[in-house]
Amino acid sequence: MLVVGSDHGGYELKMAILEMLRDKGIACADFGTDGSDSVDYPDYAAKVAGAVSSGDAELGILICGTGIGMSISANKFSKVRAALVHDEFTAQMAREHNNANILVMGGRVLSCDQGKKLVAIWLATEFEGDRHQNRLDKITAFEQQATTQ
Ligand code: RB5
């Protein structure tokens, strides 16, 4: 299950991505927002990152105006690796090296066509594991330290 959320700054791109995912037959859920009225991005980051953190969803996509607020918010949740991507290379690396389980984009940075392309690349790319897994294990250790401090 792939869950998708945005604020008003990412609404248009979110709707374009949901349409693409449904056309491809990929199971997905829309966690809002539901229009262009101004909302607070942390509320939507919490819905998507919370679902990924709990294991209710395997993957998530978050979009705000720049992607910055969504990435800061989502990475506060344990087990979340949210990657803000801007182009084809960063979308590929987000999975190949970082095994990002949430893809973050800026709806005021990318066109809908660009955003859809980055999602397709992230979904099609495989994590390389190996030395990259060692690095992710070190990040996981930070989470465990934080909960004991
Ligand atoms: C909303 O105006 C804007 O601040 C938000 O979409 C995002 O870019 C925050 O990082």
PDB file of C-alpha atoms and ligand atoms in Angstrom:
ATOM      1  CA  MET A   1       0.000   0.000   0.000  1.00  0.00           C
ATOM      2  CA  LEU A   2       1.281   3.421  -1.024  1.00  0.00           C
ATOM      3  CA  VAL A   3      -0.165   6.455   0.784  1.00  0.00           C
ATOM      4  CA  VAL A   4      -0.038   9.956  -0.658  1.00  0.00           C
ATOM      5  CA  GLY A   5      -0.493  13.323   1.030  1.00  0.00           C
ATOM      6  CA  SER A   6       0.069  16.994   0.323  1.00  0.00           C
ATOM      7  CA  ASP A   7      -0.701  20.481   1.524  1.00  0.00           C
ATOM      8  CA  HIS A   8      -2.263  23.100  -0.766  1.00  0.00           C
ATOM      9  CA  GLY A   9       1.144  23.777  -2.384  1.00  0.00           C
ATOM     10  CA  GLY A  10       1.340  20.167  -3.521  1.00  0.00           C
ATOM     11  CA  TYR A  11      -2.318  19.489  -4.229  1.00  0.00           C
ATOM     12  CA  GLU A  12      -2.178  19.685  -8.036  1.00  0.00           C
ATOM     13  CA  LEU A  13       0.871  17.422  -8.271  1.00  0.00           C
ATOM     14  CA  LYS A  14      -0.605  14.998  -5.737  1.00  0.00           C
ATOM     15  CA  MET A  15      -3.762  14.596  -7.862  1.00  0.00           C
ATOM     16  CA  ALA A  16      -1.672  14.021 -11.012  1.00  0.00           C
ATOM     17  CA  ILE A  17       0.395  11.372  -9.216  1.00  0.00           C
ATOM     18  CA  LEU A  18      -2.662   9.589  -7.830  1.00  0.00           C
ATOM     19  CA  GLU A  19      -4.122   9.428 -11.331  1.00  0.00           C
ATOM     20  CA  MET A  20      -0.881   7.940 -12.650  1.00  0.00           C
ATOM     21  CA  LEU A  21      -0.706   5.367  -9.836  1.00  0.00           C
ATOM     22  CA  ARG A  22      -4.313   4.300 -10.398  1.00  0.00           C
ATOM     23  CA  ASP A  23      -3.716   4.046 -14.158  1.00  0.00           C
ATOM     24  CA  LYS A  24      -0.777   1.733 -13.420  1.00  0.00           C
ATOM     25  CA  GLY A  25      -2.937  -0.389 -11.093  1.00  0.00           C
ATOM     26  CA  ILE A  26      -0.833   0.460  -8.025  1.00  0.00           C
ATOM     27  CA  ALA A  27      -2.788   0.251  -4.750  1.00  0.00           C
ATOM     28  CA  CYS A  28      -2.746   3.712  -3.199  1.00  0.00           C
ATOM     29  CA  ALA A  29      -4.674   5.890  -0.764  1.00  0.00           C
ATOM     30  CA  ASP A  30      -5.195   9.648  -0.759  1.00  0.00           C
ATOM     31  CA  PHE A  31      -4.565  11.118   2.711  1.00  0.00           C
ATOM     32  CA  GLY A  32      -5.477  14.674   1.646  1.00  0.00           C
ATOM     33  CA  THR A  33      -5.521  17.609   1.483  1.00  0.00           C
ATOM     34  CA  ASP A  34      -8.640  17.784  -0.644  1.00  0.00           C
ATOM     35  CA  GLY A  35      -8.356  21.183  -2.301  1.00  0.00           C
ATOM     36  CA  SER A  36      -6.354  24.365  -2.691  1.00  0.00           C
ATOM     37  CA  ASP A  37      -7.385  25.970   0.628  1.00  0.00           C
ATOM     38  CA  SER A  38      -4.416  26.755   2.854  1.00  0.00           C
ATOM     39  CA  VAL A  39      -3.598  23.981   5.360  1.00  0.00           C
ATOM     40  CA  ASP A  40      -0.628  23.103   7.584  1.00  0.00           C
ATOM     41  CA  TYR A  41       1.812  20.663   5.982  1.00  0.00           C
ATOM     42  CA  PRO A  42       2.815  18.933   9.283  1.00  0.00           C
ATOM     43  CA  ASP A  43      -0.753  17.607   9.637  1.00  0.00           C
ATOM     44  CA  TYR A  44      -0.470  15.749   6.329  1.00  0.00           C
ATOM     45  CA  ALA A  45       3.117  14.695   6.907  1.00  0.00           C
ATOM     46  CA  ALA A  46       1.928  13.102  10.162  1.00  0.00           C
ATOM     47  CA  LYS A  47      -0.812  11.114   8.411  1.00  0.00           C
ATOM     48  CA  VAL A  48       1.525   9.650   5.787  1.00  0.00           C
ATOM     49  CA  ALA A  49       4.660   9.275   7.936  1.00  0.00           C
ATOM     50  CA  GLY A  50       2.586   7.841  10.778  1.00  0.00           C
ATOM     51  CA  ALA A  51       1.200   5.148   8.473  1.00  0.00           C
ATOM     52  CA  VAL A  52       4.672   4.243   7.192  1.00  0.00           C
ATOM     53  CA  SER A  53       6.163   4.331  10.693  1.00  0.00           C
ATOM     54  CA  SER A  54       3.498   1.973  12.074  1.00  0.00           C
ATOM     55  CA  GLY A  55       3.759  -0.404   9.122  1.00  0.00           C
ATOM     56  CA  ASP A  56       0.196   0.271   7.971  1.00  0.00           C
ATOM     57  CA  ALA A  57       1.699   1.494   4.697  1.00  0.00           C
ATOM     58  CA  GLU A  58       4.859   0.281   3.011  1.00  0.00           C
ATOM     59  CA  LEU A  59       5.599   3.482   1.106  1.00  0.00           C
ATOM     60  CA  GLY A  60       4.476   7.108   1.059  1.00  0.00           C
ATOM     61  CA  ILE A  61       4.643  10.208  -1.084  1.00  0.00           C
ATOM     62  CA  LEU A  62       4.483  13.730   0.376  1.00  0.00           C
ATOM     63  CA  ILE A  63       4.275  17.002  -1.505  1.00  0.00           C
ATOM     64  CA  CYS A  64       4.245  20.601  -0.304  1.00  0.00           C
ATOM     65  CA  GLY A  65       5.331  23.777  -2.085  1.00  0.00           C
ATOM     66  CA  THR A  66       9.066  23.118  -1.834  1.00  0.00           C
ATOM     67  CA  GLY A  67       9.084  19.655  -0.256  1.00  0.00           C
ATOM     68  CA  ILE A  68      11.198  21.047   2.582  1.00  0.00           C
ATOM     69  CA  GLY A  69       8.528  21.243   5.291  1.00  0.00           C
ATOM     70  CA  MET A  70       7.220  17.772   4.460  1.00  0.00           C
ATOM     71  CA  SER A  71      10.698  16.230   4.603  1.00  0.00           C
ATOM     72  CA  ILE A  72      11.574  17.891   7.912  1.00  0.00           C
ATOM     73  CA  SER A  73       8.270  16.738   9.420  1.00  0.00           C
ATOM     74  CA  ALA A  74       8.257  13.172   8.067  1.00  0.00           C
ATOM     75  CA  ASN A  75      11.794  12.442   9.253  1.00  0.00           C
ATOM     76  CA  LYS A  76      10.711  12.996  12.872  1.00  0.00           C
ATOM     77  CA  PHE A  77       8.876   9.651  12.695  1.00  0.00           C
ATOM     78  CA  SER A  78      10.764   6.483  13.549  1.00  0.00           C
ATOM     79  CA  LYS A  79      11.537   4.062  10.718  1.00  0.00           C
ATOM     80  CA  VAL A  80      10.846   6.807   8.182  1.00  0.00           C
ATOM     81  CA  ARG A  81      13.451   7.674   5.581  1.00  0.00           C
ATOM     82  CA  ALA A  82      11.914  10.577   3.692  1.00  0.00           C
ATOM     83  CA  ALA A  83      13.942  11.862   0.732  1.00  0.00           C
ATOM     84  CA  LEU A  84      13.337  15.209  -0.956  1.00  0.00           C
ATOM     85  CA  VAL A  85      14.109  14.745  -4.636  1.00  0.00           C
ATOM     86  CA  HIS A  86      14.406  17.253  -7.454  1.00  0.00           C
ATOM     87  CA  ASP A  87      15.425  15.338 -10.538  1.00  0.00           C
ATOM     88  CA  GLU A  88      15.837  11.885 -12.053  1.00  0.00           C
ATOM     89  CA  PHE A  89      19.220  11.270 -10.404  1.00  0.00           C
ATOM     90  CA  THR A  90      18.071  12.090  -6.878  1.00  0.00           C
ATOM     91  CA  ALA A  91      14.882  10.037  -7.359  1.00  0.00           C
ATOM     92  CA  GLN A  92      16.984   7.014  -8.355  1.00  0.00           C
ATOM     93  CA  MET A  93      19.512   7.493  -5.543  1.00  0.00           C
ATOM     94  CA  ALA A  94      16.753   7.942  -2.975  1.00  0.00           C
ATOM     95  CA  ARG A  95      15.915   4.276  -3.449  1.00  0.00           C
ATOM     96  CA  GLU A  96      19.225   2.800  -4.623  1.00  0.00           C
ATOM     97  CA  HIS A  97      21.358   4.183  -1.781  1.00  0.00           C
ATOM     98  CA  ASN A  98      18.942   5.475   0.877  1.00  0.00           C
ATOM     99  CA  ASN A  99      16.062   3.016   0.504  1.00  0.00           C
ATOM    100  CA  ALA A 100      13.734   5.961   1.091  1.00  0.00           C
ATOM    101  CA  ASN A 101      10.295   4.787   2.130  1.00  0.00           C
ATOM    102  CA  ILE A 102       8.782   8.218   1.590  1.00  0.00           C
ATOM    103  CA  LEU A 103       9.389  10.262  -1.553  1.00  0.00           C
ATOM    104  CA  VAL A 104       9.051  14.021  -1.065  1.00  0.00           C
ATOM    105  CA  MET A 105       8.690  16.605  -3.823  1.00  0.00           C
ATOM    106  CA  GLY A 106       7.916  20.277  -4.257  1.00  0.00           C
ATOM    107  CA  GLY A 107       4.721  21.050  -6.114  1.00  0.00           C
ATOM    108  CA  ARG A 108       5.998  24.572  -6.790  1.00  0.00           C
ATOM    109  CA  VAL A 109       9.348  23.232  -7.976  1.00  0.00           C
ATOM    110  CA  LEU A 110       8.343  20.492 -10.400  1.00  0.00           C
ATOM    111  CA  SER A 111       5.806  20.272 -13.208  1.00  0.00           C
ATOM    112  CA  CYS A 112       3.235  17.469 -12.970  1.00  0.00           C
ATOM    113  CA  ASP A 113       5.024  15.594 -15.759  1.00  0.00           C
ATOM    114  CA  GLN A 114       8.369  15.881 -13.957  1.00  0.00           C
ATOM    115  CA  GLY A 115       6.856  14.776 -10.656  1.00  0.00           C
ATOM    116  CA  LYS A 116       5.180  11.739 -12.208  1.00  0.00           C
ATOM    117  CA  LYS A 117       8.479  10.752 -13.832  1.00  0.00           C
ATOM    118  CA  LEU A 118      10.320  10.940 -10.504  1.00  0.00           C
ATOM    119  CA  VAL A 119       7.713   8.741  -8.815  1.00  0.00           C
ATOM    120  CA  ALA A 120       7.984   6.162 -11.606  1.00  0.00           C
ATOM    121  CA  ILE A 121      11.799   6.096 -11.261  1.00  0.00           C
ATOM    122  CA  TRP A 122      11.663   5.754  -7.449  1.00  0.00           C
ATOM    123  CA  LEU A 123       9.146   2.894  -7.689  1.00  0.00           C
ATOM    124  CA  ALA A 124      11.125   1.064 -10.370  1.00  0.00           C
ATOM    125  CA  THR A 125      14.523   1.313  -8.645  1.00  0.00           C
ATOM    126  CA  GLU A 126      15.849  -1.333  -6.250  1.00  0.00           C
ATOM    127  CA  PHE A 127      17.821  -0.760  -3.055  1.00  0.00           C
ATOM    128  CA  GLU A 128      21.446  -1.861  -3.477  1.00  0.00           C
ATOM    129  CA  GLY A 129      21.848  -2.967   0.149  1.00  0.00           C
ATOM    130  CA  ASP A 130      25.356  -3.999   1.210  1.00  0.00           C
ATOM    131  CA  ARG A 131      27.390  -0.968   2.372  1.00  0.00           C
ATOM    132  CA  HIS A 132      24.284   1.182   2.083  1.00  0.00           C
ATOM    133  CA  GLN A 133      22.462  -1.068   4.546  1.00  0.00           C
ATOM    134  CA  ASN A 134      25.313  -0.529   7.033  1.00  0.00           C
ATOM    135  CA  ARG A 135      24.759   3.209   6.722  1.00  0.00           C
ATOM    136  CA  LEU A 136      21.009   2.878   7.225  1.00  0.00           C
ATOM    137  CA  ASP A 137      21.691   0.760  10.307  1.00  0.00           C
ATOM    138  CA  LYS A 138      23.683   3.683  11.718  1.00  0.00           C
ATOM    139  CA  ILE A 139      20.701   5.994  11.148  1.00  0.00           C
ATOM    140  CA  THR A 140      18.429   3.475  12.882  1.00  0.00           C
ATOM    141  CA  ALA A 141      20.846   3.515  15.829  1.00  0.00           C
ATOM    142  CA  PHE A 142      20.332   7.291  16.090  1.00  0.00           C
ATOM    143  CA  GLU A 143      16.597   6.664  16.499  1.00  0.00           C
ATOM    144  CA  GLN A 144      17.216   4.149  19.265  1.00  0.00           C
ATOM    145  CA  GLN A 145      19.586   6.579  21.041  1.00  0.00           C
ATOM    146  CA  ALA A 146      17.017   9.363  20.763  1.00  0.00           C
ATOM    147  CA  THR A 147      14.314   7.285  22.458  1.00  0.00           C
ATOM    148  CA  THR A 148      16.621   6.453  25.383  1.00  0.00           C
ATOM    149  CA  GLN A 149      17.867  10.040  25.946  1.00  0.00           C
TER     150      GLN A 149
HETATM  151  C1  RB5 B   1       3.018  26.760   2.090  1.00  0.00           C
HETATM  152  O1  RB5 B   1       2.871  28.070   1.678  1.00  0.00           O
HETATM  153  C2  RB5 B   1       4.479  26.339   2.025  1.00  0.00           C
HETATM  154  O2  RB5 B   1       5.179  26.941   3.067  1.00  0.00           O
HETATM  155  C3  RB5 B   1       4.586  24.818   2.096  1.00  0.00           C
HETATM  156  O3  RB5 B   1       3.874  24.269   1.038  1.00  0.00           O
HETATM  157  C4  RB5 B   1       5.977  24.242   2.001  1.00  0.00           C
HETATM  158  O4  RB5 B   1       6.662  24.737   0.906  1.00  0.00           O
HETATM  159  C5  RB5 B   1       6.763  24.250   3.233  1.00  0.00           C
HETATM  160  O5  RB5 B   1       7.900  23.772   3.309  1.00  0.00           O
END
